[in-house]
């Protein structure tokens, strides 16, 4: 099985590298934990979970510079296109094969708008992604609360590695994220969307202890800029 290299760029931003490079939610400018500048990123694909600034991030700038493919929910794709950059829309429940990477869009329990839009653009609704890359399966949950259909996501797609928010206030906190792990049953969980700002301060070791007390899932706590291989 091919290796996939996963790099956390802080917050909800991850770079997954196999034959092709997939960048998810590239919030780099304005992200105090970002380990690089947007100019350092040269992805083949960007997947955006929703319109909020801390997820759409530098998508338009990176897309304009690299000509990479940009995938998001229909409404966010329309916004990106209105800025003169090509983007491709999809919606929940559907799968797209993009440069050999499979992207399935799932629901997320959250909101979505495009902060720079002056409210003239609808951000559609928020999403998560199941990702098949390099022979491995990932679930990037986006910004979400816990929901019972995470069990269905676990049954249907069997993600090996779940990337779950734990920062609370805008997403799941630790209690809810532990329940999400129980529902999804991934082999590995990587916490995200915490400690970027004071309002989402969280102790990932507390999450690790709580998960490992309940299920066999391994918790991998990453540092922004750190890479691991599967
Ligand atoms: Ni959000
Ligand atoms: Mn967010």
PDB file of C-alpha atoms and ligand atoms in Angstrom:
ATOM      1  CA  UNK A   1       0.000   0.000   0.000  1.00  0.00           C
ATOM      2  CA  UNK A   2       1.353   3.383  -0.964  1.00  0.00           C
ATOM      3  CA  UNK A   3       2.367   5.821   1.705  1.00  0.00           C
ATOM      4  CA  UNK A   4       0.373   8.907   2.407  1.00  0.00           C
ATOM      5  CA  UNK A   5       2.162  11.776   4.058  1.00  0.00           C
ATOM      6  CA  UNK A   6      -0.084  13.942   6.183  1.00  0.00           C
ATOM      7  CA  UNK A   7       1.000  17.376   7.367  1.00  0.00           C
ATOM      8  CA  UNK A   8      -1.016  19.496   9.783  1.00  0.00           C
ATOM      9  CA  UNK A   9      -0.841  23.170   8.835  1.00  0.00           C
ATOM     10  CA  UNK A  10      -2.657  24.233  12.004  1.00  0.00           C
ATOM     11  CA  UNK A  11      -6.414  24.682  12.642  1.00  0.00           C
ATOM     12  CA  UNK A  12      -8.345  22.534  10.109  1.00  0.00           C
ATOM     13  CA  UNK A  13      -5.711  22.739   7.361  1.00  0.00           C
ATOM     14  CA  UNK A  14      -4.076  19.499   6.269  1.00  0.00           C
ATOM     15  CA  UNK A  15      -1.908  18.530   3.322  1.00  0.00           C
ATOM     16  CA  UNK A  16      -2.281  14.892   2.216  1.00  0.00           C
ATOM     17  CA  UNK A  17       0.419  13.790  -0.207  1.00  0.00           C
ATOM     18  CA  UNK A  18       0.454  10.596  -2.246  1.00  0.00           C
ATOM     19  CA  UNK A  19       0.806  10.642  -6.038  1.00  0.00           C
ATOM     20  CA  UNK A  20      -1.136  13.901  -5.918  1.00  0.00           C
ATOM     21  CA  UNK A  21      -1.210  16.579  -3.249  1.00  0.00           C
ATOM     22  CA  UNK A  22      -4.545  17.377  -1.625  1.00  0.00           C
ATOM     23  CA  UNK A  23      -4.818  20.507   0.501  1.00  0.00           C
ATOM     24  CA  UNK A  24      -7.845  20.796   2.808  1.00  0.00           C
ATOM     25  CA  UNK A  25      -9.155  24.082   4.268  1.00  0.00           C
ATOM     26  CA  UNK A  26      -6.019  26.177   3.628  1.00  0.00           C
ATOM     27  CA  UNK A  27      -6.366  28.857   6.308  1.00  0.00           C
ATOM     28  CA  UNK A  28      -2.742  30.043   6.276  1.00  0.00           C
ATOM     29  CA  UNK A  29      -2.808  33.873   6.162  1.00  0.00           C
ATOM     30  CA  UNK A  30      -4.050  35.074   9.543  1.00  0.00           C
ATOM     31  CA  UNK A  31      -3.537  31.671  11.145  1.00  0.00           C
ATOM     32  CA  UNK A  32      -1.137  32.248  14.042  1.00  0.00           C
ATOM     33  CA  UNK A  33      -0.200  28.544  14.046  1.00  0.00           C
ATOM     34  CA  UNK A  34       0.516  28.250  10.300  1.00  0.00           C
ATOM     35  CA  UNK A  35       3.998  26.773   9.779  1.00  0.00           C
ATOM     36  CA  UNK A  36       4.410  28.190   6.258  1.00  0.00           C
ATOM     37  CA  UNK A  37       3.201  30.910   3.917  1.00  0.00           C
ATOM     38  CA  UNK A  38       0.522  30.248   1.288  1.00  0.00           C
ATOM     39  CA  UNK A  39       3.152  30.767  -1.419  1.00  0.00           C
ATOM     40  CA  UNK A  40       4.985  27.660  -0.169  1.00  0.00           C
ATOM     41  CA  UNK A  41       1.992  25.473  -1.059  1.00  0.00           C
ATOM     42  CA  UNK A  42       1.679  23.868  -4.472  1.00  0.00           C
ATOM     43  CA  UNK A  43      -1.261  21.434  -4.296  1.00  0.00           C
ATOM     44  CA  UNK A  44      -2.919  19.559  -7.151  1.00  0.00           C
ATOM     45  CA  UNK A  45      -6.304  19.780  -5.436  1.00  0.00           C
ATOM     46  CA  UNK A  46      -7.883  21.959  -2.740  1.00  0.00           C
ATOM     47  CA  UNK A  47     -10.986  20.722  -0.903  1.00  0.00           C
ATOM     48  CA  UNK A  48     -12.953  23.324   1.085  1.00  0.00           C
ATOM     49  CA  UNK A  49     -15.423  22.199   3.776  1.00  0.00           C
ATOM     50  CA  UNK A  50     -17.308  25.509   4.098  1.00  0.00           C
ATOM     51  CA  UNK A  51     -17.206  29.226   3.485  1.00  0.00           C
ATOM     52  CA  UNK A  52     -15.939  30.498   6.817  1.00  0.00           C
ATOM     53  CA  UNK A  53     -12.707  32.488   6.635  1.00  0.00           C
ATOM     54  CA  UNK A  54     -10.801  29.965   8.761  1.00  0.00           C
ATOM     55  CA  UNK A  55     -11.530  27.251   6.143  1.00  0.00           C
ATOM     56  CA  UNK A  56     -11.864  28.949   2.737  1.00  0.00           C
ATOM     57  CA  UNK A  57      -8.705  30.772   3.810  1.00  0.00           C
ATOM     58  CA  UNK A  58      -6.200  31.280   0.987  1.00  0.00           C
ATOM     59  CA  UNK A  59      -8.014  28.987  -1.470  1.00  0.00           C
ATOM     60  CA  UNK A  60      -8.601  31.659  -4.100  1.00  0.00           C
ATOM     61  CA  UNK A  61      -5.025  32.971  -4.027  1.00  0.00           C
ATOM     62  CA  UNK A  62      -3.476  29.486  -4.148  1.00  0.00           C
ATOM     63  CA  UNK A  63      -5.870  28.399  -6.891  1.00  0.00           C
ATOM     64  CA  UNK A  64      -5.113  31.500  -8.979  1.00  0.00           C
ATOM     65  CA  UNK A  65      -1.358  30.966  -8.655  1.00  0.00           C
ATOM     66  CA  UNK A  66      -1.192  27.190  -9.173  1.00  0.00           C
ATOM     67  CA  UNK A  67      -4.209  26.424 -11.365  1.00  0.00           C
ATOM     68  CA  UNK A  68      -5.022  23.512  -9.039  1.00  0.00           C
ATOM     69  CA  UNK A  69      -8.480  21.978  -8.987  1.00  0.00           C
ATOM     70  CA  UNK A  70     -10.769  23.364  -6.268  1.00  0.00           C
ATOM     71  CA  UNK A  71     -13.644  21.275  -4.900  1.00  0.00           C
ATOM     72  CA  UNK A  72     -16.349  22.547  -2.557  1.00  0.00           C
ATOM     73  CA  UNK A  73     -20.091  22.626  -2.107  1.00  0.00           C
ATOM     74  CA  UNK A  74     -21.915  24.236  -5.046  1.00  0.00           C
ATOM     75  CA  UNK A  75     -22.490  27.650  -3.431  1.00  0.00           C
ATOM     76  CA  UNK A  76     -18.883  28.095  -2.271  1.00  0.00           C
ATOM     77  CA  UNK A  77     -17.673  27.021  -5.738  1.00  0.00           C
ATOM     78  CA  UNK A  78     -19.918  29.708  -7.253  1.00  0.00           C
ATOM     79  CA  UNK A  79     -18.369  32.318  -4.936  1.00  0.00           C
ATOM     80  CA  UNK A  80     -14.834  31.238  -5.900  1.00  0.00           C
ATOM     81  CA  UNK A  81     -15.777  31.374  -9.592  1.00  0.00           C
ATOM     82  CA  UNK A  82     -17.166  34.886  -9.083  1.00  0.00           C
ATOM     83  CA  UNK A  83     -13.614  35.855  -8.094  1.00  0.00           C
ATOM     84  CA  UNK A  84     -12.318  34.637 -11.441  1.00  0.00           C
ATOM     85  CA  UNK A  85     -10.883  31.310 -10.258  1.00  0.00           C
ATOM     86  CA  UNK A  86     -12.256  28.003 -11.526  1.00  0.00           C
ATOM     87  CA  UNK A  87     -13.848  25.748  -8.929  1.00  0.00           C
ATOM     88  CA  UNK A  88     -15.986  22.617  -9.116  1.00  0.00           C
ATOM     89  CA  UNK A  89     -19.102  22.150  -7.013  1.00  0.00           C
ATOM     90  CA  UNK A  90     -20.450  18.956  -5.518  1.00  0.00           C
ATOM     91  CA  UNK A  91     -22.880  18.132  -2.750  1.00  0.00           C
ATOM     92  CA  UNK A  92     -23.518  15.868   0.204  1.00  0.00           C
ATOM     93  CA  UNK A  93     -23.724  12.149  -0.397  1.00  0.00           C
ATOM     94  CA  UNK A  94     -21.890  12.372  -3.703  1.00  0.00           C
ATOM     95  CA  UNK A  95     -18.387  11.235  -4.640  1.00  0.00           C
ATOM     96  CA  UNK A  96     -16.004  12.830  -7.124  1.00  0.00           C
ATOM     97  CA  UNK A  97     -12.845  11.296  -8.496  1.00  0.00           C
ATOM     98  CA  UNK A  98     -10.329  14.123  -8.732  1.00  0.00           C
ATOM     99  CA  UNK A  99      -6.838  13.378 -10.086  1.00  0.00           C
ATOM    100  CA  UNK A 100      -7.095   9.855  -8.665  1.00  0.00           C
ATOM    101  CA  UNK A 101      -8.310  11.089  -5.262  1.00  0.00           C
ATOM    102  CA  UNK A 102     -11.844  10.137  -4.204  1.00  0.00           C
ATOM    103  CA  UNK A 103     -13.772  12.871  -2.402  1.00  0.00           C
ATOM    104  CA  UNK A 104     -17.147  12.094  -0.843  1.00  0.00           C
ATOM    105  CA  UNK A 105     -19.007  14.996   0.717  1.00  0.00           C
ATOM    106  CA  UNK A 106     -20.793  14.450   4.036  1.00  0.00           C
ATOM    107  CA  UNK A 107     -22.947  16.586   6.220  1.00  0.00           C
ATOM    108  CA  UNK A 108     -21.597  18.690   9.085  1.00  0.00           C
ATOM    109  CA  UNK A 109     -23.583  20.168  11.942  1.00  0.00           C
ATOM    110  CA  UNK A 110     -22.526  23.805  11.639  1.00  0.00           C
ATOM    111  CA  UNK A 111     -23.253  26.967   9.623  1.00  0.00           C
ATOM    112  CA  UNK A 112     -21.647  28.458   6.537  1.00  0.00           C
ATOM    113  CA  UNK A 113     -21.273  31.936   5.091  1.00  0.00           C
ATOM    114  CA  UNK A 114     -18.566  33.774   3.255  1.00  0.00           C
ATOM    115  CA  UNK A 115     -17.353  36.515   5.541  1.00  0.00           C
ATOM    116  CA  UNK A 116     -15.887  38.607   2.723  1.00  0.00           C
ATOM    117  CA  UNK A 117     -19.094  38.474   0.746  1.00  0.00           C
ATOM    118  CA  UNK A 118     -20.951  41.329   2.412  1.00  0.00           C
ATOM    119  CA  UNK A 119     -23.668  38.710   2.804  1.00  0.00           C
ATOM    120  CA  UNK A 120     -24.499  38.855  -0.881  1.00  0.00           C
ATOM    121  CA  UNK A 121     -23.231  35.303  -1.336  1.00  0.00           C
ATOM    122  CA  UNK A 122     -24.776  32.235   0.190  1.00  0.00           C
ATOM    123  CA  UNK A 123     -22.142  29.986   1.701  1.00  0.00           C
ATOM    124  CA  UNK A 124     -24.343  26.977   1.067  1.00  0.00           C
ATOM    125  CA  UNK A 125     -24.086  24.646   4.001  1.00  0.00           C
ATOM    126  CA  UNK A 126     -21.100  23.164   5.774  1.00  0.00           C
ATOM    127  CA  UNK A 127     -19.647  19.796   4.915  1.00  0.00           C
ATOM    128  CA  UNK A 128     -17.059  17.184   5.725  1.00  0.00           C
ATOM    129  CA  UNK A 129     -15.107  14.928   3.362  1.00  0.00           C
ATOM    130  CA  UNK A 130     -14.344  11.244   3.130  1.00  0.00           C
ATOM    131  CA  UNK A 131     -11.086  11.021   1.239  1.00  0.00           C
ATOM    132  CA  UNK A 132      -9.584   8.044  -0.547  1.00  0.00           C
ATOM    133  CA  UNK A 133      -5.937   8.729  -1.335  1.00  0.00           C
ATOM    134  CA  UNK A 134      -2.908   6.499  -1.820  1.00  0.00           C
ATOM    135  CA  UNK A 135      -4.876   3.416  -0.775  1.00  0.00           C
ATOM    136  CA  UNK A 136      -5.918   4.951   2.554  1.00  0.00           C
ATOM    137  CA  UNK A 137      -9.177   6.450   3.771  1.00  0.00           C
ATOM    138  CA  UNK A 138      -9.546   9.643   5.766  1.00  0.00           C
ATOM    139  CA  UNK A 139     -12.507  11.501   7.246  1.00  0.00           C
ATOM    140  CA  UNK A 140     -12.048  15.258   7.612  1.00  0.00           C
ATOM    141  CA  UNK A 141     -15.152  16.192   9.580  1.00  0.00           C
ATOM    142  CA  UNK A 142     -14.978  19.934   8.876  1.00  0.00           C
ATOM    143  CA  UNK A 143     -16.479  22.120  11.579  1.00  0.00           C
ATOM    144  CA  UNK A 144     -19.200  20.082  13.208  1.00  0.00           C
ATOM    145  CA  UNK A 145     -21.039  19.090  16.298  1.00  0.00           C
ATOM    146  CA  UNK A 146     -21.453  15.398  16.965  1.00  0.00           C
ATOM    147  CA  UNK A 147     -24.331  13.735  15.097  1.00  0.00           C
ATOM    148  CA  UNK A 148     -25.693  10.203  15.181  1.00  0.00           C
ATOM    149  CA  UNK A 149     -25.075   9.584  11.477  1.00  0.00           C
ATOM    150  CA  UNK A 150     -21.356   9.553  12.192  1.00  0.00           C
ATOM    151  CA  UNK A 151     -22.097   5.897  12.888  1.00  0.00           C
ATOM    152  CA  UNK A 152     -23.409   5.561   9.322  1.00  0.00           C
ATOM    153  CA  UNK A 153     -20.273   7.288   8.020  1.00  0.00           C
ATOM    154  CA  UNK A 154     -18.208   4.748   9.961  1.00  0.00           C
ATOM    155  CA  UNK A 155     -20.213   1.788   8.629  1.00  0.00           C
ATOM    156  CA  UNK A 156     -20.332   2.921   5.028  1.00  0.00           C
ATOM    157  CA  UNK A 157     -16.845   4.337   4.467  1.00  0.00           C
ATOM    158  CA  UNK A 158     -14.770   2.767   7.264  1.00  0.00           C
ATOM    159  CA  UNK A 159     -12.294   5.655   7.481  1.00  0.00           C
ATOM    160  CA  UNK A 160      -8.951   4.584   8.932  1.00  0.00           C
ATOM    161  CA  UNK A 161      -7.975   8.071  10.031  1.00  0.00           C
ATOM    162  CA  UNK A 162     -10.448  10.631  11.357  1.00  0.00           C
ATOM    163  CA  UNK A 163      -9.531  14.318  11.628  1.00  0.00           C
ATOM    164  CA  UNK A 164     -11.926  15.723  14.228  1.00  0.00           C
ATOM    165  CA  UNK A 165     -12.381  19.184  15.753  1.00  0.00           C
ATOM    166  CA  UNK A 166     -12.082  19.333  19.553  1.00  0.00           C
ATOM    167  CA  UNK A 167     -11.830  23.088  20.222  1.00  0.00           C
ATOM    168  CA  UNK A 168     -15.392  23.560  21.519  1.00  0.00           C
ATOM    169  CA  UNK A 169     -17.479  26.766  21.179  1.00  0.00           C
ATOM    170  CA  UNK A 170     -17.695  26.626  17.346  1.00  0.00           C
ATOM    171  CA  UNK A 171     -17.428  22.833  17.041  1.00  0.00           C
ATOM    172  CA  UNK A 172     -17.391  19.712  19.173  1.00  0.00           C
ATOM    173  CA  UNK A 173     -15.514  19.892  22.430  1.00  0.00           C
ATOM    174  CA  UNK A 174     -13.756  16.907  23.982  1.00  0.00           C
ATOM    175  CA  UNK A 175     -16.891  15.204  25.338  1.00  0.00           C
ATOM    176  CA  UNK A 176     -18.634  15.311  21.956  1.00  0.00           C
ATOM    177  CA  UNK A 177     -15.501  14.386  19.994  1.00  0.00           C
ATOM    178  CA  UNK A 178     -15.015  11.284  22.151  1.00  0.00           C
ATOM    179  CA  UNK A 179     -18.578  10.244  21.294  1.00  0.00           C
ATOM    180  CA  UNK A 180     -17.793  10.908  17.618  1.00  0.00           C
ATOM    181  CA  UNK A 181     -14.830   8.516  17.820  1.00  0.00           C
ATOM    182  CA  UNK A 182     -17.085   5.885  19.394  1.00  0.00           C
ATOM    183  CA  UNK A 183     -19.563   6.300  16.511  1.00  0.00           C
ATOM    184  CA  UNK A 184     -17.000   6.370  13.669  1.00  0.00           C
ATOM    185  CA  UNK A 185     -14.570   3.771  15.066  1.00  0.00           C
ATOM    186  CA  UNK A 186     -11.499   4.822  13.077  1.00  0.00           C
ATOM    187  CA  UNK A 187      -8.107   3.208  13.677  1.00  0.00           C
ATOM    188  CA  UNK A 188      -6.551   6.606  14.285  1.00  0.00           C
ATOM    189  CA  UNK A 189      -7.919   9.991  15.271  1.00  0.00           C
ATOM    190  CA  UNK A 190      -6.065  13.285  14.915  1.00  0.00           C
ATOM    191  CA  UNK A 191      -7.577  16.230  16.830  1.00  0.00           C
ATOM    192  CA  UNK A 192      -7.795  19.598  15.051  1.00  0.00           C
ATOM    193  CA  UNK A 193      -9.454  23.041  15.301  1.00  0.00           C
ATOM    194  CA  UNK A 194      -8.067  23.810  18.776  1.00  0.00           C
ATOM    195  CA  UNK A 195      -5.435  26.133  20.282  1.00  0.00           C
ATOM    196  CA  UNK A 196      -5.345  28.333  17.175  1.00  0.00           C
ATOM    197  CA  UNK A 197      -6.944  31.095  19.220  1.00  0.00           C
ATOM    198  CA  UNK A 198      -7.613  31.488  22.956  1.00  0.00           C
ATOM    199  CA  UNK A 199     -11.362  30.927  22.465  1.00  0.00           C
ATOM    200  CA  UNK A 200     -10.740  27.365  21.305  1.00  0.00           C
ATOM    201  CA  UNK A 201      -8.093  26.474  23.864  1.00  0.00           C
ATOM    202  CA  UNK A 202      -8.068  22.766  24.620  1.00  0.00           C
ATOM    203  CA  UNK A 203      -5.803  20.127  26.146  1.00  0.00           C
ATOM    204  CA  UNK A 204      -5.357  17.363  23.541  1.00  0.00           C
ATOM    205  CA  UNK A 205      -3.915  15.035  26.200  1.00  0.00           C
ATOM    206  CA  UNK A 206      -7.287  15.152  27.946  1.00  0.00           C
ATOM    207  CA  UNK A 207      -8.878  14.077  24.637  1.00  0.00           C
ATOM    208  CA  UNK A 208      -6.334  11.259  24.291  1.00  0.00           C
ATOM    209  CA  UNK A 209      -7.060   9.914  27.769  1.00  0.00           C
ATOM    210  CA  UNK A 210     -10.816  10.085  27.275  1.00  0.00           C
ATOM    211  CA  UNK A 211     -10.690   8.295  23.885  1.00  0.00           C
ATOM    212  CA  UNK A 212      -8.277   5.605  25.012  1.00  0.00           C
ATOM    213  CA  UNK A 213     -10.414   4.880  28.075  1.00  0.00           C
ATOM    214  CA  UNK A 214     -13.366   4.033  25.807  1.00  0.00           C
ATOM    215  CA  UNK A 215     -12.187   2.588  22.485  1.00  0.00           C
ATOM    216  CA  UNK A 216      -9.165   1.027  20.768  1.00  0.00           C
ATOM    217  CA  UNK A 217      -8.670   4.022  18.474  1.00  0.00           C
ATOM    218  CA  UNK A 218      -5.177   5.478  18.655  1.00  0.00           C
ATOM    219  CA  UNK A 219      -4.958   9.237  19.225  1.00  0.00           C
ATOM    220  CA  UNK A 220      -2.163  11.012  17.378  1.00  0.00           C
ATOM    221  CA  UNK A 221      -1.554  14.541  18.589  1.00  0.00           C
ATOM    222  CA  UNK A 222       0.247  16.545  15.919  1.00  0.00           C
ATOM    223  CA  UNK A 223       2.068  19.850  16.080  1.00  0.00           C
ATOM    224  CA  UNK A 224       1.430  22.446  13.343  1.00  0.00           C
ATOM    225  CA  UNK A 225       4.024  21.779  10.642  1.00  0.00           C
ATOM    226  CA  UNK A 226       4.519  18.165  11.690  1.00  0.00           C
ATOM    227  CA  UNK A 227       4.183  15.351   9.150  1.00  0.00           C
ATOM    228  CA  UNK A 228       3.446  11.673   9.643  1.00  0.00           C
ATOM    229  CA  UNK A 229       3.239   8.824   7.140  1.00  0.00           C
ATOM    230  CA  UNK A 230       0.694   6.045   6.856  1.00  0.00           C
TER     231      UNK A 230
HETATM  232 NI1  LIG B   1     -16.843  27.274  10.558  1.00  0.00          NI
HETATM  233 MN1  LIG B   2     -13.812  26.849  11.861  1.00  0.00          MN
END
